[in-house]
mmCIF file of C-alpha atoms in Angstrom:
data_model
loop_
_atom_site.group_PDB
_atom_site.id
_atom_site.type_symbol
_atom_site.label_atom_id
_atom_site.label_comp_id
_atom_site.label_asym_id
_atom_site.label_seq_id
_atom_site.Cartn_x
_atom_site.Cartn_y
_atom_site.Cartn_z
ATOM 1 C CA MET A 12 12.874 -68.116 15.225
ATOM 2 C CA LYS A 13 15.370 -66.405 16.869
ATOM 3 C CA LYS A 14 17.695 -66.538 13.849
ATOM 4 C CA PHE A 15 14.791 -64.772 11.847
ATOM 5 C CA LEU A 16 13.998 -62.279 14.247
ATOM 6 C CA SER A 17 17.912 -61.150 14.312
ATOM 7 C CA ILE A 18 17.504 -61.018 10.333
ATOM 8 C CA VAL A 19 14.649 -58.617 10.285
ATOM 9 C CA THR A 20 15.962 -56.343 13.299
ATOM 10 C CA ALA A 21 18.926 -56.259 11.335
ATOM 11 C CA ALA A 22 16.800 -55.132 8.055
ATOM 12 C CA VAL A 23 15.079 -52.597 9.882
ATOM 13 C CA LEU A 24 18.147 -50.603 11.434
ATOM 14 C CA VAL A 25 19.764 -50.526 8.231
ATOM 15 C CA THR A 26 16.946 -48.726 6.361
ATOM 16 C CA ALA A 27 16.089 -46.819 9.494
ATOM 17 C CA CYS A 28 20.018 -45.632 9.156
ATOM 18 C CA ALA A 29 19.584 -45.095 5.533
ATOM 19 C CA ALA A 30 16.391 -42.826 6.102
ATOM 20 C CA LYS A 31 18.201 -41.200 8.801
ATOM 21 C CA LYS A 32 21.402 -40.200 6.684
ATOM 22 C CA GLU A 33 19.095 -39.091 4.127
ATOM 23 C CA ILE A 34 17.492 -36.677 6.343
ATOM 24 C CA LYS A 35 20.392 -35.343 8.025
ATOM 25 C CA GLU A 36 21.679 -34.342 4.608
ATOM 26 C CA ASP A 37 23.323 -31.058 4.944
ATOM 27 C CA GLN A 38 20.842 -28.118 4.368
ATOM 28 C CA THR A 39 23.102 -25.236 5.432
ATOM 29 C CA LEU A 40 25.366 -24.911 1.903
ATOM 30 C CA LEU A 41 23.455 -22.453 0.494
ATOM 31 C CA ASN A 42 22.636 -20.467 3.331
ATOM 32 C CA GLY A 43 23.017 -16.868 2.318
ATOM 33 C CA ASN A 44 22.007 -14.568 -0.444
ATOM 34 C CA TRP A 45 22.652 -14.542 -3.879
ATOM 35 C CA GLU A 46 22.238 -12.267 -6.727
ATOM 36 C CA LEU A 47 21.717 -13.686 -10.590
ATOM 37 C CA ALA A 48 25.103 -13.370 -12.721
ATOM 38 C CA LYS A 49 24.513 -15.544 -15.936
ATOM 39 C CA ALA A 50 20.980 -17.154 -17.212
ATOM 40 C CA SER A 51 21.093 -19.555 -19.841
ATOM 41 C CA TYR A 52 17.654 -17.678 -21.500
ATOM 42 C CA SER A 53 19.043 -14.543 -21.151
ATOM 43 C CA LYS A 54 21.618 -12.600 -23.844
ATOM 44 C CA ASP A 55 21.881 -9.684 -21.522
ATOM 45 C CA ILE A 56 20.161 -10.335 -17.889
ATOM 46 C CA ALA A 57 20.677 -6.321 -17.292
ATOM 47 C CA LYS A 58 18.232 -5.505 -19.675
ATOM 48 C CA ASP A 59 16.064 -8.311 -19.219
ATOM 49 C CA TYR A 60 15.973 -7.262 -15.422
ATOM 50 C CA PRO A 61 15.567 -3.112 -15.758
ATOM 51 C CA GLU A 62 14.355 -3.210 -12.328
ATOM 52 C CA GLY A 63 17.438 -4.844 -10.790
ATOM 53 C CA LEU A 64 18.743 -8.149 -11.139
ATOM 54 C CA PRO A 65 16.974 -11.171 -9.093
ATOM 55 C CA THR A 66 18.268 -11.959 -5.848
ATOM 56 C CA LEU A 67 17.681 -15.541 -3.882
ATOM 57 C CA THR A 68 18.384 -16.244 0.082
ATOM 58 C CA PHE A 69 18.483 -19.408 1.176
ATOM 59 C CA ASP A 70 17.957 -19.733 5.330
ATOM 60 C CA SER A 71 17.751 -23.572 6.715
ATOM 61 C CA SER A 72 16.880 -21.983 9.975
ATOM 62 C CA ASP A 73 13.295 -22.191 9.057
ATOM 63 C CA ASN A 74 13.289 -25.332 6.738
ATOM 64 C CA LEU A 75 15.426 -24.340 3.766
ATOM 65 C CA SER A 76 13.376 -20.868 3.146
ATOM 66 C CA VAL A 77 14.103 -19.758 -0.358
ATOM 67 C CA PHE A 78 12.983 -15.711 -1.118
ATOM 68 C CA GLY A 79 14.072 -13.070 -2.594
ATOM 69 C CA TYR A 80 13.538 -11.119 -5.685
ATOM 70 C CA ASP A 81 12.521 -12.239 -9.652
ATOM 71 C CA GLY A 82 13.202 -8.823 -11.007
ATOM 72 C CA CYS A 83 9.945 -7.780 -10.384
ATOM 73 C CA ASN A 84 8.312 -9.099 -7.319
ATOM 74 C CA ARG A 85 9.204 -10.407 -4.188
ATOM 75 C CA ILE A 86 8.734 -14.316 -4.108
ATOM 76 C CA ASN A 87 9.053 -17.124 -1.500
ATOM 77 C CA THR A 88 8.884 -20.680 -1.519
ATOM 78 C CA LYS A 89 10.768 -23.930 0.341
ATOM 79 C CA ALA A 90 13.618 -26.175 -1.275
ATOM 80 C CA THR A 91 15.486 -29.672 0.140
ATOM 81 C CA LEU A 92 18.856 -30.399 -0.641
ATOM 82 C CA LYS A 93 19.441 -33.787 -1.471
ATOM 83 C CA LYS A 94 22.385 -36.543 -1.950
ATOM 84 C CA ASP A 95 24.700 -36.498 -4.927
ATOM 85 C CA ASN A 96 23.834 -31.884 -5.374
ATOM 86 C CA GLN A 97 20.193 -32.915 -6.330
ATOM 87 C CA ILE A 98 17.630 -30.058 -4.968
ATOM 88 C CA ALA A 99 14.287 -30.077 -5.100
ATOM 89 C CA ILE A 100 12.548 -26.559 -5.082
ATOM 90 C CA ALA A 101 8.632 -25.897 -4.413
ATOM 91 C CA GLN A 102 6.800 -25.046 -7.168
ATOM 92 C CA GLU A 103 4.190 -23.185 -5.172
ATOM 93 C CA VAL A 104 5.647 -20.033 -5.133
ATOM 94 C CA ALA A 105 4.210 -16.848 -3.072
ATOM 95 C CA SER A 106 4.669 -13.726 -4.961
ATOM 96 C CA THR A 107 3.809 -10.183 -4.369
ATOM 97 C CA MET A 108 1.450 -9.251 -7.552
ATOM 98 C CA MET A 109 3.052 -6.182 -9.311
ATOM 99 C CA ALA A 110 2.880 -6.138 -13.229
ATOM 100 C CA CYS A 111 6.185 -5.340 -14.684
ATOM 101 C CA LYS A 112 6.678 -4.997 -18.350
ATOM 102 C CA LYS A 113 9.728 -6.453 -20.732
ATOM 103 C CA VAL A 114 10.896 -8.359 -17.576
ATOM 104 C CA LYS A 115 11.920 -11.824 -17.454
ATOM 105 C CA SER A 116 10.527 -12.737 -14.270
ATOM 106 C CA THR A 117 8.537 -16.086 -15.068
ATOM 107 C CA GLU A 118 11.380 -17.366 -16.879
ATOM 108 C CA TYR A 119 13.452 -16.764 -13.861
ATOM 109 C CA VAL A 120 11.135 -18.424 -11.620
ATOM 110 C CA ASN A 121 10.341 -21.345 -14.298
ATOM 111 C CA ALA A 122 14.200 -21.797 -13.708
ATOM 112 C CA LEU A 123 14.453 -21.658 -10.731
ATOM 113 C CA THR A 124 11.823 -24.045 -9.147
ATOM 114 C CA ASN A 125 12.580 -26.628 -11.963
ATOM 115 C CA SER A 126 16.181 -27.134 -11.067
ATOM 116 C CA THR A 127 17.339 -30.174 -10.254
ATOM 117 C CA THR A 128 21.176 -30.146 -9.264
ATOM 118 C CA TYR A 129 23.229 -27.601 -7.820
ATOM 119 C CA SER A 130 26.653 -26.695 -7.514
ATOM 120 C CA LEU A 131 28.877 -24.417 -5.590
ATOM 121 C CA LYS A 132 32.331 -23.309 -5.865
ATOM 122 C CA ASN A 133 34.381 -19.900 -4.809
ATOM 123 C CA ASN A 134 31.036 -18.333 -4.151
ATOM 124 C CA VAL A 135 29.387 -19.002 -7.190
ATOM 125 C CA LEU A 136 26.059 -21.202 -7.046
ATOM 126 C CA VAL A 137 24.677 -22.798 -10.317
ATOM 127 C CA LEU A 138 21.412 -24.160 -10.511
ATOM 128 C CA LYS A 139 20.186 -26.243 -13.516
ATOM 129 C CA ASN A 140 17.970 -28.708 -15.231
ATOM 130 C CA GLU A 141 18.008 -30.502 -18.723
ATOM 131 C CA ASN A 142 16.910 -26.926 -20.146
ATOM 132 C CA THR A 143 17.999 -24.063 -18.356
ATOM 133 C CA GLU A 144 21.205 -23.272 -16.039
ATOM 134 C CA LEU A 145 20.926 -19.706 -13.271
ATOM 135 C CA THR A 146 24.421 -18.845 -12.274
ATOM 136 C CA PHE A 147 24.395 -16.946 -8.817
ATOM 137 C CA TYR A 148 27.170 -14.892 -7.119
ATOM 138 C CA LYS A 149 27.451 -14.890 -3.729
ATOM 139 C CA VAL A 150 26.459 -11.607 -2.159
ATOM 140 C CA THR A 151 29.354 -10.975 0.969
ATOM 141 C CA LEU A 152 31.325 -8.003 2.212
ATOM 142 C CA ASN A 153 33.985 -10.535 2.319
ATOM 143 C CA GLY A 154 36.302 -10.877 -0.646
ATOM 144 C CA ASN A 155 38.151 -8.456 -3.303
ATOM 145 C CA TRP A 156 35.889 -5.303 -4.706
ATOM 146 C CA TYR A 157 37.217 -3.768 -7.588
ATOM 147 C CA LEU A 158 36.854 -0.079 -8.459
ATOM 148 C CA ASP A 159 33.553 0.793 -11.007
ATOM 149 C CA LYS A 160 32.763 4.117 -10.495
ATOM 150 C CA ILE A 161 33.936 7.487 -8.861
ATOM 151 C CA TYR A 162 32.358 10.284 -8.256
ATOM 152 C CA VAL A 163 35.196 12.845 -8.789
ATOM 153 C CA GLY A 164 34.236 15.543 -10.856
ATOM 154 C CA LYS A 165 33.519 14.176 -14.550
ATOM 155 C CA ILE A 166 36.443 12.013 -14.888
ATOM 156 C CA LYS A 167 35.746 8.573 -15.376
ATOM 157 C CA ALA A 168 37.144 5.797 -13.088
ATOM 158 C CA ALA A 169 38.347 3.680 -16.706
ATOM 159 C CA ASP A 170 40.703 7.127 -17.343
ATOM 160 C CA LEU A 171 41.800 7.821 -13.887
ATOM 161 C CA PHE A 172 42.981 4.051 -13.882
ATOM 162 C CA PRO A 173 43.776 2.884 -17.288
ATOM 163 C CA TYR A 174 45.870 -0.008 -17.421
ATOM 164 C CA LYS A 175 44.442 -1.708 -13.979
ATOM 165 C CA LYS A 176 41.408 -1.252 -11.608
ATOM 166 C CA PRO A 177 42.152 -0.557 -7.922
ATOM 167 C CA PHE A 178 40.581 -2.707 -5.489
ATOM 168 C CA ILE A 179 40.413 -3.327 -1.860
ATOM 169 C CA LYS A 180 40.036 -6.838 0.002
ATOM 170 C CA ILE A 181 37.703 -6.953 2.950
ATOM 171 C CA ASP A 182 37.668 -9.774 5.756
ATOM 172 C CA ILE A 183 35.024 -8.764 8.221
ATOM 173 C CA ASN A 184 36.204 -10.870 10.614
ATOM 174 C CA GLN A 185 39.409 -8.773 10.302
ATOM 175 C CA PRO A 186 39.410 -4.723 11.762
ATOM 176 C CA VAL A 187 42.005 -4.709 8.776
ATOM 177 C CA PHE A 188 42.332 -4.237 4.846
ATOM 178 C CA SER A 189 44.432 -4.571 2.025
ATOM 179 C CA GLY A 190 44.462 -4.043 -1.470
ATOM 180 C CA ASN A 191 46.101 -2.296 -4.770
ATOM 181 C CA SER A 192 45.848 1.329 -5.724
ATOM 182 C CA ALA A 193 46.849 0.146 -9.392
ATOM 183 C CA CYS A 194 50.046 0.685 -8.870
ATOM 184 C CA ASN A 195 50.980 0.163 -4.964
ATOM 185 C CA ALA A 196 50.016 -2.289 -2.658
ATOM 186 C CA ILE A 197 47.778 -0.558 0.362
ATOM 187 C CA ASN A 198 46.446 -2.005 3.547
ATOM 188 C CA GLY A 199 44.757 0.143 6.668
ATOM 189 C CA GLN A 200 42.676 -0.430 9.602
ATOM 190 C CA LEU A 201 39.158 -0.924 8.787
ATOM 191 C CA LEU A 202 36.118 -0.262 11.538
ATOM 192 C CA MET A 203 32.641 -1.139 10.496
ATOM 193 C CA PHE A 204 28.987 -1.000 12.643
ATOM 194 C CA GLN A 205 26.055 -1.541 11.384
ATOM 195 C CA ASN A 206 26.397 0.315 8.131
ATOM 196 C CA THR A 207 29.177 2.747 8.631
ATOM 197 C CA MET A 208 32.444 2.177 7.623
ATOM 198 C CA LYS A 209 36.039 3.841 7.676
ATOM 199 C CA PHE A 210 39.578 3.267 6.729
ATOM 200 C CA ASN A 211 41.725 4.354 8.884
ATOM 201 C CA HIS A 212 45.947 4.695 8.432
ATOM 202 C CA ILE A 213 46.281 4.042 4.902
ATOM 203 C CA THR A 214 49.934 3.160 4.354
ATOM 204 C CA SER A 215 50.849 2.225 0.957
ATOM 205 C CA THR A 216 54.468 0.825 -0.613
ATOM 206 C CA LYS A 217 56.375 3.505 -2.760
ATOM 207 C CA MET A 218 56.704 2.349 -6.374
ATOM 208 C CA PHE A 219 56.350 4.778 -9.358
ATOM 209 C CA CYS A 220 53.520 4.475 -11.905
ATOM 210 C CA ASP A 221 53.019 6.944 -14.335
ATOM 211 C CA GLY A 222 49.535 7.942 -15.587
ATOM 212 C CA VAL A 223 47.921 5.990 -12.273
ATOM 213 C CA ASN A 224 45.953 8.448 -10.355
ATOM 214 C CA GLU A 225 46.300 6.207 -7.107
ATOM 215 C CA LYS A 226 45.700 9.646 -4.983
ATOM 216 C CA VAL A 227 42.568 10.025 -5.995
ATOM 217 C CA PHE A 228 41.181 6.546 -4.862
ATOM 218 C CA THR A 229 43.235 6.723 -1.464
ATOM 219 C CA ASP A 230 42.242 9.983 -0.571
ATOM 220 C CA ALA A 231 38.628 8.943 -1.129
ATOM 221 C CA LEU A 232 38.990 6.511 0.757
ATOM 222 C CA GLU A 233 39.712 8.422 3.464
ATOM 223 C CA LYS A 234 36.622 10.218 3.010
ATOM 224 C CA VAL A 235 34.168 7.036 3.402
ATOM 225 C CA THR A 236 31.947 7.399 6.788
ATOM 226 C CA HIS A 237 28.890 4.700 5.607
ATOM 227 C CA TYR A 238 28.469 1.673 3.060
ATOM 228 C CA LYS A 239 25.589 -0.267 1.394
ATOM 229 C CA LEU A 240 25.270 -3.509 -0.384
ATOM 230 C CA GLU A 241 23.282 -3.504 -3.772
ATOM 231 C CA GLY A 242 23.608 -7.513 -4.912
ATOM 232 C CA ALA A 243 27.340 -7.865 -5.750
ATOM 233 C CA ARG A 244 27.976 -3.852 -5.936
ATOM 234 C CA LEU A 245 29.577 -1.958 -2.546
ATOM 235 C CA ILE A 246 28.527 1.706 -2.286
ATOM 236 C CA LEU A 247 30.487 3.967 -0.485
ATOM 237 C CA LEU A 248 29.367 7.017 0.707
ATOM 238 C CA GLU A 249 30.575 10.166 2.508
ATOM 239 C CA LYS A 250 27.406 10.182 5.025
ATOM 240 C CA ASP A 251 24.542 10.024 1.850
ATOM 241 C CA LYS A 252 26.629 11.013 -0.566
ATOM 242 C CA LYS A 253 28.114 8.286 -3.318
ATOM 243 C CA ILE A 254 31.890 8.362 -3.107
ATOM 244 C CA MET A 255 32.737 5.261 -5.319
ATOM 245 C CA GLU A 256 31.027 2.029 -6.389
ATOM 246 C CA LEU A 257 33.358 -0.872 -6.417
ATOM 247 C CA ILE A 258 32.098 -4.847 -7.888
ATOM 248 C CA GLN A 259 32.751 -7.863 -6.564
ATOM 249 C CA GLN A 260 34.915 -10.694 -8.822
ATOM 250 C CA TYR A 261 35.068 -14.383 -8.391
ATOM 251 C CA GLU A 262 37.481 -16.697 -10.542
#
């Protein structure tokens, strides 16, 4: 009888441990803000979401809440991360009720809530099922930001820098920045508080590159006083005036 009870007890402990392990599946992996970069049902997401690209936030501090923007309305639901990179997102989605024309918000929500697996690499998140796939970029100040637009007269950034784009590299845990002016390596002091940002003591290597307007870029950096993030786009401002826009790129 004692032997039987020992076997039963061991079986119960094994089952309890297995259940405990399942409950403890790390729910923090996807925490943060994400912006849609690709969708398998869309050939042109900028055209399909003219009011702004869908965004997604995972917050494990509240039983893995999932909320964001579907290109038309604010949405809110719950999710659970499971073993083997499986994910379950609740079909019941709370939403504001605005009507938007020519926006694939329904397609996005359906693809999102029907996702069964996820993959995460280099700040790129992919949610998919048998029929659809959504790719997101993580929205964070950390990383390399490449010049996309600069507001200096009427000259386009592509004309100012025809060979390669200037960029800055930000690590919010460091009071410095680095980068490249499209010719020379640059670095300096980076000061941030709330929505303010200052690039101070900018230094540069001394290579000569013909036809590269690198001083336009560094002079613009020195004027920056504020910033704002719009998805995967960093906008640098002098007070409320736009100076340049940069985009984050992932490998």
